[in-house]
Structures are given as C-alpha cells and as structure tokens.
Short mmCIF file of C-alpha atoms in Angstrom, two decimals:
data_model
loop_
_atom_site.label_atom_id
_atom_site.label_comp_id
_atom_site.label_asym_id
_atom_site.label_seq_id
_atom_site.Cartn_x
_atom_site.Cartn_y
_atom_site.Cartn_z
CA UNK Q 1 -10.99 -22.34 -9.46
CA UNK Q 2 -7.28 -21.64 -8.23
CA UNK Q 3 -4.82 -20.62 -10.75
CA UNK Q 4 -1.42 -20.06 -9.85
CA UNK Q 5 1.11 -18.75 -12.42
CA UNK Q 6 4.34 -20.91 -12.52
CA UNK Q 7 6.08 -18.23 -14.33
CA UNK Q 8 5.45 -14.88 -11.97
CA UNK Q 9 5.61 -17.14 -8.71
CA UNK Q 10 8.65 -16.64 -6.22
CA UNK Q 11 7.92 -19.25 -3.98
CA UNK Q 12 7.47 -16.93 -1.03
CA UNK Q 13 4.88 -18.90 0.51
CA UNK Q 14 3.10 -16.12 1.48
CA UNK Q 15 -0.16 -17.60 0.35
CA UNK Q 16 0.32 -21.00 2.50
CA UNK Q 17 0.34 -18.75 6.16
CA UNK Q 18 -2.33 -16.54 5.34
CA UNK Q 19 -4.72 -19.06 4.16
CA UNK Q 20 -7.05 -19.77 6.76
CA UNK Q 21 -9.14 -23.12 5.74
CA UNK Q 22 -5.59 -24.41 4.75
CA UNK Q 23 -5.87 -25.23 1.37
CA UNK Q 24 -2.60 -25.03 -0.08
CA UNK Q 25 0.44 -27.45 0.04
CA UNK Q 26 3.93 -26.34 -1.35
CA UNK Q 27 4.71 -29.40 -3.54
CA UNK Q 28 7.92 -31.27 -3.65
CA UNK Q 29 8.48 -30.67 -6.71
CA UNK Q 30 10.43 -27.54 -8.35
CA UNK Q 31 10.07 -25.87 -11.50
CA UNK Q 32 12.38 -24.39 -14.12
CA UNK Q 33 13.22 -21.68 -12.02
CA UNK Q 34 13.88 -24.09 -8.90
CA UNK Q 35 10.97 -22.44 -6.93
CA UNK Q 36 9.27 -24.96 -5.24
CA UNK Q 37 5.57 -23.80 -5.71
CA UNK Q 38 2.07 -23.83 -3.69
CA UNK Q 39 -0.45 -25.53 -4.99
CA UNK Q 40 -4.38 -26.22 -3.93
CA UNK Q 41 -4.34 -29.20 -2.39
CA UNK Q 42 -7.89 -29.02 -0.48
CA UNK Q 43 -9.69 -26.37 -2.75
CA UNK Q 44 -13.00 -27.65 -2.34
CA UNK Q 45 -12.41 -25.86 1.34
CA UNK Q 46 -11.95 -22.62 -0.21
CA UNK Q 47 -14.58 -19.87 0.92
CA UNK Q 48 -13.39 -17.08 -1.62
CA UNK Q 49 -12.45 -14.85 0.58
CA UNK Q 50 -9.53 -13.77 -1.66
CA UNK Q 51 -6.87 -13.18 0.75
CA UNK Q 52 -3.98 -14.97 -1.03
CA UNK Q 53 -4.83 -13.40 -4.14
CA UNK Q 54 -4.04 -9.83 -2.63
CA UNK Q 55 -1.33 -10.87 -0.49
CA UNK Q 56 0.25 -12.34 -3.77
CA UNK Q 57 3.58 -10.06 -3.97
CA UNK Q 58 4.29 -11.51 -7.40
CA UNK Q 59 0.51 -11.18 -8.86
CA UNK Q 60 0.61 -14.84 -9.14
CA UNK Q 61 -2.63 -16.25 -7.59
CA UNK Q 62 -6.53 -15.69 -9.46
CA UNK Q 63 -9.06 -17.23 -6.92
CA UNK Q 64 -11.64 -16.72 -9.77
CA UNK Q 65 -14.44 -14.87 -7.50
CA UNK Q 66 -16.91 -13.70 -9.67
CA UNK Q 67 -17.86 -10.27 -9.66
CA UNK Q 68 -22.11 -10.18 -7.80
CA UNK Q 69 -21.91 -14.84 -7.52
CA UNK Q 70 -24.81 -13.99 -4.89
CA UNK Q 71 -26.83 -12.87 -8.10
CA UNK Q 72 -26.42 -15.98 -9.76
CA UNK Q 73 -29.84 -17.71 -10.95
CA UNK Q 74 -29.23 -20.94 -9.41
CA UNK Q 75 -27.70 -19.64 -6.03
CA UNK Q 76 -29.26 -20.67 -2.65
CA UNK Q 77 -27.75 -16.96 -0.94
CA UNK Q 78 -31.01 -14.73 0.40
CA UNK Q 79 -30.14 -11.23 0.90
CA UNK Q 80 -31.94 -7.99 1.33
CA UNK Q 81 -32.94 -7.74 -2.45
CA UNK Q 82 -32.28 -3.48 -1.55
CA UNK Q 83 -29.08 -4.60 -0.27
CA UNK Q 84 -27.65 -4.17 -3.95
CA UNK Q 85 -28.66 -2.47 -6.60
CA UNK Q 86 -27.01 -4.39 -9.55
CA UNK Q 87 -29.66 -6.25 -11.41
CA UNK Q 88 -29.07 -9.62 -12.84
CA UNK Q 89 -27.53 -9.99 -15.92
CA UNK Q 90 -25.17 -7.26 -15.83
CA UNK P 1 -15.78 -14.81 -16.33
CA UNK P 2 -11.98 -15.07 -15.64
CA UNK P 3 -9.53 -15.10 -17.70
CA UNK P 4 -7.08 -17.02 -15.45
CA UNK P 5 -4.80 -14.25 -14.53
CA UNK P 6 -4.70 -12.44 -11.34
CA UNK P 7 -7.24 -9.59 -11.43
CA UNK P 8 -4.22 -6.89 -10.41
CA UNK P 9 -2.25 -7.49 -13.74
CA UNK P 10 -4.56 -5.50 -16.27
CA UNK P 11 -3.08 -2.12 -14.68
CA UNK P 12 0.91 -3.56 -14.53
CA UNK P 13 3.15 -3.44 -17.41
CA UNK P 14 3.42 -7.04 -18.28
CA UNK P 15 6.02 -7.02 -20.22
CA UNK P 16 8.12 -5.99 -17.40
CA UNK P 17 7.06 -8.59 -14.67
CA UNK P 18 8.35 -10.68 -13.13
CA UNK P 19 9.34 -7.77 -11.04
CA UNK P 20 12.66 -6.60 -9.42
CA UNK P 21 11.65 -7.34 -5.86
CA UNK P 22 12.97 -10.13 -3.77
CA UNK P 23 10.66 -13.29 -3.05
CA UNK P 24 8.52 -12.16 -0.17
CA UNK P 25 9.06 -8.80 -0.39
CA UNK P 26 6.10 -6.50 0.66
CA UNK P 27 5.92 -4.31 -1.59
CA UNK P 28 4.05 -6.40 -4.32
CA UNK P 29 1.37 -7.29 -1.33
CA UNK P 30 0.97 -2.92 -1.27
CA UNK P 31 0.72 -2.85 -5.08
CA UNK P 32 -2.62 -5.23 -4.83
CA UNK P 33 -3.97 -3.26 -2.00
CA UNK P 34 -3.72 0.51 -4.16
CA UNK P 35 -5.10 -0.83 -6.83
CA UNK P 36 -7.94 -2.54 -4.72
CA UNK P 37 -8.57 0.16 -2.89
CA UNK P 38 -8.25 2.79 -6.08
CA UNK P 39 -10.74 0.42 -7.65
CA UNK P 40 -13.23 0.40 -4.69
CA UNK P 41 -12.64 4.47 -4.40
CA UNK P 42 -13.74 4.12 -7.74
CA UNK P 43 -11.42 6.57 -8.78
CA UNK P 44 -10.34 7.17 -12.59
CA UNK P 45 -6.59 5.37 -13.65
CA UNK P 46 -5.99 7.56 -15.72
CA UNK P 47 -6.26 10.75 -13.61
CA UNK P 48 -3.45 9.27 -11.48
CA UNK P 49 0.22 10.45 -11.36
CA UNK P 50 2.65 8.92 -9.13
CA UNK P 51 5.35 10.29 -7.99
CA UNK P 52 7.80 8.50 -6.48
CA UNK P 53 11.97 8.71 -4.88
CA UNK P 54 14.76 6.66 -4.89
CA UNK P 55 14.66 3.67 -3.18
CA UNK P 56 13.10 -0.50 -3.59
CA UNK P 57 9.16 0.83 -2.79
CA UNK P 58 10.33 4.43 -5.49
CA UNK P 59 9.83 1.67 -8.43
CA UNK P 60 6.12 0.58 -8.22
CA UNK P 61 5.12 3.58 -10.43
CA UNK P 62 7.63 2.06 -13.35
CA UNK P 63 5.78 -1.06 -13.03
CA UNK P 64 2.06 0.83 -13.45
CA UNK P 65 0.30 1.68 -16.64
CA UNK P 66 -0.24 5.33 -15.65
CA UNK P 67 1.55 8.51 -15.82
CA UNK P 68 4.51 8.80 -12.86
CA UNK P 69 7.36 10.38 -12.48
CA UNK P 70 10.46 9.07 -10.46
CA UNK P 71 12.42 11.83 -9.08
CA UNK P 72 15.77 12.82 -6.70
CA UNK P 73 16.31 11.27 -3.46
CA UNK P 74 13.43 12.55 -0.75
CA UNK P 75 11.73 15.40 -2.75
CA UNK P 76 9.38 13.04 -4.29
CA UNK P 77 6.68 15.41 -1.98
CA UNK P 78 8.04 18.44 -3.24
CA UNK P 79 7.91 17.64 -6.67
CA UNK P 80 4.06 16.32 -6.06
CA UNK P 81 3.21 19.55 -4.59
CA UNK P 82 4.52 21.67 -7.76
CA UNK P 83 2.40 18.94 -9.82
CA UNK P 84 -0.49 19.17 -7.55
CA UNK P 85 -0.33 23.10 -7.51
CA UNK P 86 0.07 23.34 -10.98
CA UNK P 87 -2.57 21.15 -12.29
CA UNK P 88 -4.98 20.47 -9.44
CA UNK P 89 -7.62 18.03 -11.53
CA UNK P 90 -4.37 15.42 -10.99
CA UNK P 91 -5.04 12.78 -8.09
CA UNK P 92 -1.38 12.66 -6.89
CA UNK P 93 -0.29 9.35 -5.18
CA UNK P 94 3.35 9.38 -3.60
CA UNK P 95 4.92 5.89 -2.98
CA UNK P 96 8.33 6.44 -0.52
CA UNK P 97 10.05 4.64 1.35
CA UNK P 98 11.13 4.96 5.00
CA UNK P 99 14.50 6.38 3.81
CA UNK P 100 12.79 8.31 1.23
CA UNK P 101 10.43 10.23 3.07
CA UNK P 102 11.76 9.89 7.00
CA UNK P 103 15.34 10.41 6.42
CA UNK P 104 16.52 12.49 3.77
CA UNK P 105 12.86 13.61 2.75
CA UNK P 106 11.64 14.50 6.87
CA UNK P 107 11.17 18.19 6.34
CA UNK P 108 9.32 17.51 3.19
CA UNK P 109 7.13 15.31 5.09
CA UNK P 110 6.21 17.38 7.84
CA UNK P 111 5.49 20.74 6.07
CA UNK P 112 3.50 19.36 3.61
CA UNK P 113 1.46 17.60 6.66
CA UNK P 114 1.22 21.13 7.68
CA UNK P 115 0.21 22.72 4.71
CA UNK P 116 -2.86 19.80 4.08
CA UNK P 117 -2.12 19.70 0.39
CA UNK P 118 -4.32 17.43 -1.38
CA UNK P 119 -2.18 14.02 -1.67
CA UNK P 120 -2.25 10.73 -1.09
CA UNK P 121 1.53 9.51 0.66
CA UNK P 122 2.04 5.90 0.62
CA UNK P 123 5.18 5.20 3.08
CA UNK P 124 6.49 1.63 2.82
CA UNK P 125 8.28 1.47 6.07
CA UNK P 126 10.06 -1.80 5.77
CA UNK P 127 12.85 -0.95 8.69
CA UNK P 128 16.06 -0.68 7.15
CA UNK P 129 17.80 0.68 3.75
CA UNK P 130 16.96 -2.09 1.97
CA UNK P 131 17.99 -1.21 -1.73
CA UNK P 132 22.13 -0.40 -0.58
CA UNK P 133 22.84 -3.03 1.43
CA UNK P 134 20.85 -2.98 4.54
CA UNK P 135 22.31 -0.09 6.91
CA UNK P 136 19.99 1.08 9.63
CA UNK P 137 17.26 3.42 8.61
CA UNK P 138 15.62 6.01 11.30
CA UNK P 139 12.58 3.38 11.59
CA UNK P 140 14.77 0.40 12.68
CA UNK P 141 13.63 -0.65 15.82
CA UNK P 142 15.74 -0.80 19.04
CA UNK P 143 18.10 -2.99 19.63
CA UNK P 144 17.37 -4.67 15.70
CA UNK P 145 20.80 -5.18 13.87
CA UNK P 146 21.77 -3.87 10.35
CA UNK P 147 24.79 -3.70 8.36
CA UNK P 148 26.27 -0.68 9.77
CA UNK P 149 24.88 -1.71 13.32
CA UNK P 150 26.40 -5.29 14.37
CA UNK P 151 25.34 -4.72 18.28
CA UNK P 152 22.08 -3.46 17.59
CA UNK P 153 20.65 0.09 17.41
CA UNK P 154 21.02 1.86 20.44
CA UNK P 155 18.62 4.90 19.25
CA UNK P 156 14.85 5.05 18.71
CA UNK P 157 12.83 5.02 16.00
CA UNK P 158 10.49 7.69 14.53
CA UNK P 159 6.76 6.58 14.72
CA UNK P 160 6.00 7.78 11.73
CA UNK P 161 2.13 7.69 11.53
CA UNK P 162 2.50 9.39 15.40
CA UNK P 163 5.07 12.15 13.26
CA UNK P 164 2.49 13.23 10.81
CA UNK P 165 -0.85 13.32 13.00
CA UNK P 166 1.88 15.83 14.97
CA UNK P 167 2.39 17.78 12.38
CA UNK P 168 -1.28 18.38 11.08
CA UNK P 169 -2.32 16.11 8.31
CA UNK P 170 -6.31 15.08 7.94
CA UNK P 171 -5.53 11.43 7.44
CA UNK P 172 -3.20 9.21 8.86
CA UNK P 173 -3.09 5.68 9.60
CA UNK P 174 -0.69 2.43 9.71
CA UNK P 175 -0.80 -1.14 8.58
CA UNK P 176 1.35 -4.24 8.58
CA UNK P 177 1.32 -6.09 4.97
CA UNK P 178 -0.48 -8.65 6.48
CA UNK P 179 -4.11 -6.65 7.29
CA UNK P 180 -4.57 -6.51 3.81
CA UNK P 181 -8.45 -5.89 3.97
CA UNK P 182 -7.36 -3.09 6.30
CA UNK P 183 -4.70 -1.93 4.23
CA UNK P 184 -6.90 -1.50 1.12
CA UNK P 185 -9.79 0.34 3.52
CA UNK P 186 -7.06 2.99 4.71
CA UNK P 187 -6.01 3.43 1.14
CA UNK P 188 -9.50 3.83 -0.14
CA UNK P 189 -10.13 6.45 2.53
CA UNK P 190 -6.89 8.31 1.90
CA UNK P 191 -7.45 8.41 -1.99
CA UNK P 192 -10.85 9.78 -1.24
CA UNK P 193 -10.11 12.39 1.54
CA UNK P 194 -9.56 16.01 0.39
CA UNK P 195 -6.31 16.79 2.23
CA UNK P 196 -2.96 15.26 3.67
CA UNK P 197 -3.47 11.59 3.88
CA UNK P 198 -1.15 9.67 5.30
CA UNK P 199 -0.71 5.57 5.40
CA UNK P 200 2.12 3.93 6.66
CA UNK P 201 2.63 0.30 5.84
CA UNK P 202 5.28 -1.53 7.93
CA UNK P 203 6.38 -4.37 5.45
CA UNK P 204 8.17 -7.26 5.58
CA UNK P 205 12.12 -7.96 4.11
CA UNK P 206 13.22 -10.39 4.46
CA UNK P 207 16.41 -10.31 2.39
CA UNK P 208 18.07 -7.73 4.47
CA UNK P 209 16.28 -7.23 7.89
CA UNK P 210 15.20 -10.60 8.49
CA UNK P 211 18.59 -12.33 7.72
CA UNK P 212 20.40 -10.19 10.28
CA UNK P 213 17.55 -10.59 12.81
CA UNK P 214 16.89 -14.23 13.32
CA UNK P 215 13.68 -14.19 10.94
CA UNK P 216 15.10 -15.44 7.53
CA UNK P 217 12.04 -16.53 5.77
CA UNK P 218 8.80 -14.38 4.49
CA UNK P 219 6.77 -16.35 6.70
CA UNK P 220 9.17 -15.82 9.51
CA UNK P 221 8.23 -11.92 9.05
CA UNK P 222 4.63 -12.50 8.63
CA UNK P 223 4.17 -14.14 11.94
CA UNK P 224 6.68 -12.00 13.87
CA UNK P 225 3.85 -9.07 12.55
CA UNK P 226 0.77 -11.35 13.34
CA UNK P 227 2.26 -11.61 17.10
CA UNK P 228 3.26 -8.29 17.28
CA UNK P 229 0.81 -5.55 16.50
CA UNK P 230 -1.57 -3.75 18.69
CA UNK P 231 -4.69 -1.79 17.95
CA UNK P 232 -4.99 2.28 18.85
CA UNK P 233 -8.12 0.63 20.62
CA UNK P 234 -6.14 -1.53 22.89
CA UNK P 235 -3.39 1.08 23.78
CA UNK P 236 -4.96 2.32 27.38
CA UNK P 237 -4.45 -1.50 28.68
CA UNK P 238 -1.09 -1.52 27.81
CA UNK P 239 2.38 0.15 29.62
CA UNK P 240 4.78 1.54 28.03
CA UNK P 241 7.15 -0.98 28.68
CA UNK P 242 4.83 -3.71 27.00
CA UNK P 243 4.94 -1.44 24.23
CA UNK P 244 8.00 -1.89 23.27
CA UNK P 245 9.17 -3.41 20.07
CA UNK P 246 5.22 -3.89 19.06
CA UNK P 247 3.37 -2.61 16.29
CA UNK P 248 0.79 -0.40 17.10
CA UNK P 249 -1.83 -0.22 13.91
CA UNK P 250 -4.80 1.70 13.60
CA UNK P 251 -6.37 4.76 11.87
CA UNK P 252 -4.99 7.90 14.29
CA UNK P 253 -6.29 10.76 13.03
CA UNK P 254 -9.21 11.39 10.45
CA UNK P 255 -10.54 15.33 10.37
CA UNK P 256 -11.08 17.40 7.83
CA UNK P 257 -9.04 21.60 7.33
CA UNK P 258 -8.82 24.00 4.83
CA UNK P 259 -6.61 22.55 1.87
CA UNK P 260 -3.78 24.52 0.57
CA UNK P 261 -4.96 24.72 -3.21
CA UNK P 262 -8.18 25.69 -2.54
CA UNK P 263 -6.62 28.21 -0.01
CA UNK P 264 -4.96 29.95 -2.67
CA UNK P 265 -7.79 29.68 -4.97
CA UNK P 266 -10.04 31.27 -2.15
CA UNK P 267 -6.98 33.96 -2.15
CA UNK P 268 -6.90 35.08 -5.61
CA UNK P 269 -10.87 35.06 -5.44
CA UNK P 270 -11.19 37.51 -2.85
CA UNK P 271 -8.39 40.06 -4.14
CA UNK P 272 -8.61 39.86 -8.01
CA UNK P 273 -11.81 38.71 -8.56
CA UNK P 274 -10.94 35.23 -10.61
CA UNK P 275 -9.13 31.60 -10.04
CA UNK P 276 -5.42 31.39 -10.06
CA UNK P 277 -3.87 31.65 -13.61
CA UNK P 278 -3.20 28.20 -14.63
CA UNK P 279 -2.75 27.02 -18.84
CA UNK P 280 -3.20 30.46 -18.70
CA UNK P 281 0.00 32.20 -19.86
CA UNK P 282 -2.28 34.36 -22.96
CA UNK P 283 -5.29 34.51 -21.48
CA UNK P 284 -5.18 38.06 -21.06
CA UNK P 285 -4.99 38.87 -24.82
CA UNK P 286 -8.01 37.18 -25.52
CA UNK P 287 -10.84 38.66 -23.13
#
C-alpha cells in the first residue's frame, strides 16, 4: 500500500522518473501548498522494489514492504530455507 | 506492520521537517541512503557523531536525532579528527559539501586521506555554491555557467573521488543520486571499513545549476545523470575525448593500511608500556 504524505511532499517528481513499472501519475489537482502531487495510479503494478521510497528527498513516500513478506504463511515464494535464518513469527 | 510513514523518519527530528532544501534537491535522496546503509551496516545510532561545515549538504546533521556538531567553514575534517583522536569508540560521519571539503577544506581533505584516520566523509558534490547564490565551485564542469561565470568555466574540475584514491585513503568511491541501491552499498562499506573512506555523491540542483544550464526541472537533472555516467569498468573503451563532461561512477579504490589511531596506540604500547592516556587526566594518582 502507497502512502504519500501531502504535507512533507515538494512536488519534485522525483518518484514519477524513477519508477520503473510506471505507477504513478502527478494529478491535476494541487494542494494547500499549490504542489501538484504524485499519486499511484496503477499500484497493483508495483513490485516493491522500494526505489521511490529512498529517492524520496522530502521522506514523503512509505511503499509498506514488510520486513521477511517471503516468510509469510500463505506466500507461494520457495527459497533455500538456509538462505535466511529468521524464523517465522519474529 | 506499517505505520504509514516513510521508514527514514523515526531517526529525523520531526518537528523540524519539512526541511530547508529546495524541491528536488539531492540531498534528502543522500539522507535515505546513510540511514539505509547505517541500518544494513547494522551499526549503533547512537554511537554516531556527525560533523559537518558550512554549506546546504553541512545541515543534515541538524535534521538527525544523534549527536553532531556543525563547525567553521572547511575544517569540519579537522575537527572530526580531534573527536576521533580523542574518543576513538565514536563512529565519526562527515557530511561536506563540494565547497566545504574541495575548496576551502582541500588540504584537510588530502592529509587526512593520507593519514587513514578512521572516518567516514560523505561529499555531496552538487557542482556549484549552491547555498550563496550559485558562483562556480572547483567541481563545476567545463564550459557549465554559474553566477560569477556567464560564458562558462574555462578551467577544469577536480575529480574528487580520483583526488583522494591519490592521496592514500582505503575507500573511495562515487555515485550519482540516482544509483541509490549503489549509493547505500558504498555507504555501508565505508561505515564499515576501518580507515579513510571516501564517497562522493554528485547530486542534482536544480535551483541554481540547472536554471543557468538549460536543465530547470529535478527530472531534467535526473536524466541528464541517467545519460551521462560511465562505469570504472567501461573506462578502457572509452577516449578521453568521449570522456568529457560524463560521469564516471564506480568504487576506485578499496585496500586496507595501518590506521592512524591505532598507530599511535601501537606507539605508546611499544615505548611506555600502556594505551594512550585518554579520560585519563588522574589516573596516575590512583594506581
């Protein structure tokens, strides 16, 4: 889930060239500020990679990637179960 | 699992923020990538001090929740090696600027890469002076225009990265803002290596260097950096005419030396027998 914080955002657009499944739009729209801001248009293309979220100059953007989501009970991922040590539930 | 807040704001002040810099300026893309890369150092917060100039990048550490300490114009390095020397448990992170540390702050630079004291130097090279008013800085390129240059630099700029691998630091590398997952690598690498480390981060600005050179936007800056940069790895296929005006990136120098503190520590060792006095100033009276 995207979150982008009206009140930190500059409108740099930063987060629209970096993305690379395209998933923002910068609305038409402005807000109080008269910023016009980015927001997730296609999100259901979103990977997670968490690109925009570091690029973010103004600490604006939380992708929401959960910390170990390949650990999750209900998750079709197969890794190396070595691969991490983190057991589930932590 | 989220709270709905970027994952970067529990170490920022957020009462302070929304911060000083101008919309699309780099320097809040370098803030995410320490603290990433502190994070997957997994380093301690609180053992950090930052030390910082004068100049735009000089006020990250005010915007931090950790000790820092923002000092006179270019001797942010000499007043991290006094803090490093004195208390040597400190992880000492120095965020300058291109002014800072290349211009007034150049011998400073150099002789601590030659030393190999134990710090971590963050340079945010962003090309010009961007805090006064946009005159040229010793890292505009040639032929860019500033303020105080309205037919474009005729002179050449220092390659900073090139400058300090020179001069004998164990780590040095440089990034554009927009390789962030390379950015936050380098930094984790630096934090971690015992000895001069080194990252230069060219970064964008639009405010004052892309309004007087034909890229006015953010994005304007971000793909003028995706087009332009070359990797160490690619240099032998390029000439040196080619070269010019691009961005070469790339880790250039990773070895490890003898580091100063431990130097002097070795020093006192061998001639008196015991470590360096330090918190030490009664010690005597009580053995």
């Amino acid at each position: 889930m995207i979150k982008i914080d009206e009140d930190l955002c500059k409108g740099c657009h930063l987060c629209v060239f970096i993305c690379y499944k395209n998933v923002y739009m910068i609305s038409s729209t402005t807000n109080k500020k008269g910023v016009a801001l980015p927001y997730p248009k296609y999100e259901k293309e979103c990977t997670s990679c968490g690109d925009c979220e570091l690029i973010c100059p103004d600490q604006a953007i939380d992708v929401g990637v959960e910390k170990h989501w390949w650990l999750k009970e209900n998750s079709n991922w197969k890794f190396n179960p070595n691969f991490s040590k983190i057991k589930q539930g932590d | 699992m989220s709270d709905e807040k970027s994952p970067f704001l529990k170490y920022l002040r957020e009462d302070r923020l929304p911060h000083i810099f101008c919309s699309g300026c780099g320097i809040g893309t370098i803030m995410n990538g320490f603290i990433q890369g502190m994070e997957d150092a997994e380093m301690d917060f609180d053992n950090i001090a930052m030390v910082s100039g004068i100049g735009c990048s000089s006020r990250i550490p005010g915007y931090m929740k950790c000790d820092s300490l923002h000092t006179t114009h270019g001797r942010a390095i000499s007043f991290a090696t006094g803090l490093k020397t004195s208390n040597s448990d400190l992880d000492v992170v120095v965020f300058t600027g291109d002014g800072d540390a290349a211009a007034i702050g150049g011998n400073h630079l150099i002789h601590a890469a030659r030393r190999n004291i134990n710090l971590t130097v963050i340079c945010i090279n962003n090309n010009i002076y961007g805090m006064t008013g946009g005159q040229i800085s010793p890292t505009s390129p040639h032929k860019s225009y500033g303020s105080t240059a309205p037919y474009g630099v005729d002179e050449y700029p220092f390659k900073l990265a090139e400058l300090v691998t020179a001069a004998g630091a164990s780590y040095a590398a440089r990034w554009t803002t927009l390789k962030v997952d390379d950015m936050v690598r380098s930094i984790r690498d630096a934090l971690k290596n015992p000895g001069f480390s080194f990252v230069e981060i060219v970064s964008q600005c639009p405010t004052y260097y892309g309004r007087k050179n034909k890229l006015k936007t953010p994005v304007d800056m971000a793909s003028y950096f995706k087009n332009n940069t070359i990797f160490t790895s690619e240099l032998p296929s390029y000439t040196e005419k080619e070269l010019e005006g691009k961005i070469v990136v790339g880790e250039f120098v990773n070895k490890q030396k003898g580091e100063f503190v431990d130097n002097i520590k070795n020093l006192s060792k061998s001639h008196y027998g015991k470590d360096p006095l330090i918190y030490s100033a009664y010690s005597e009276d009580f053995d």
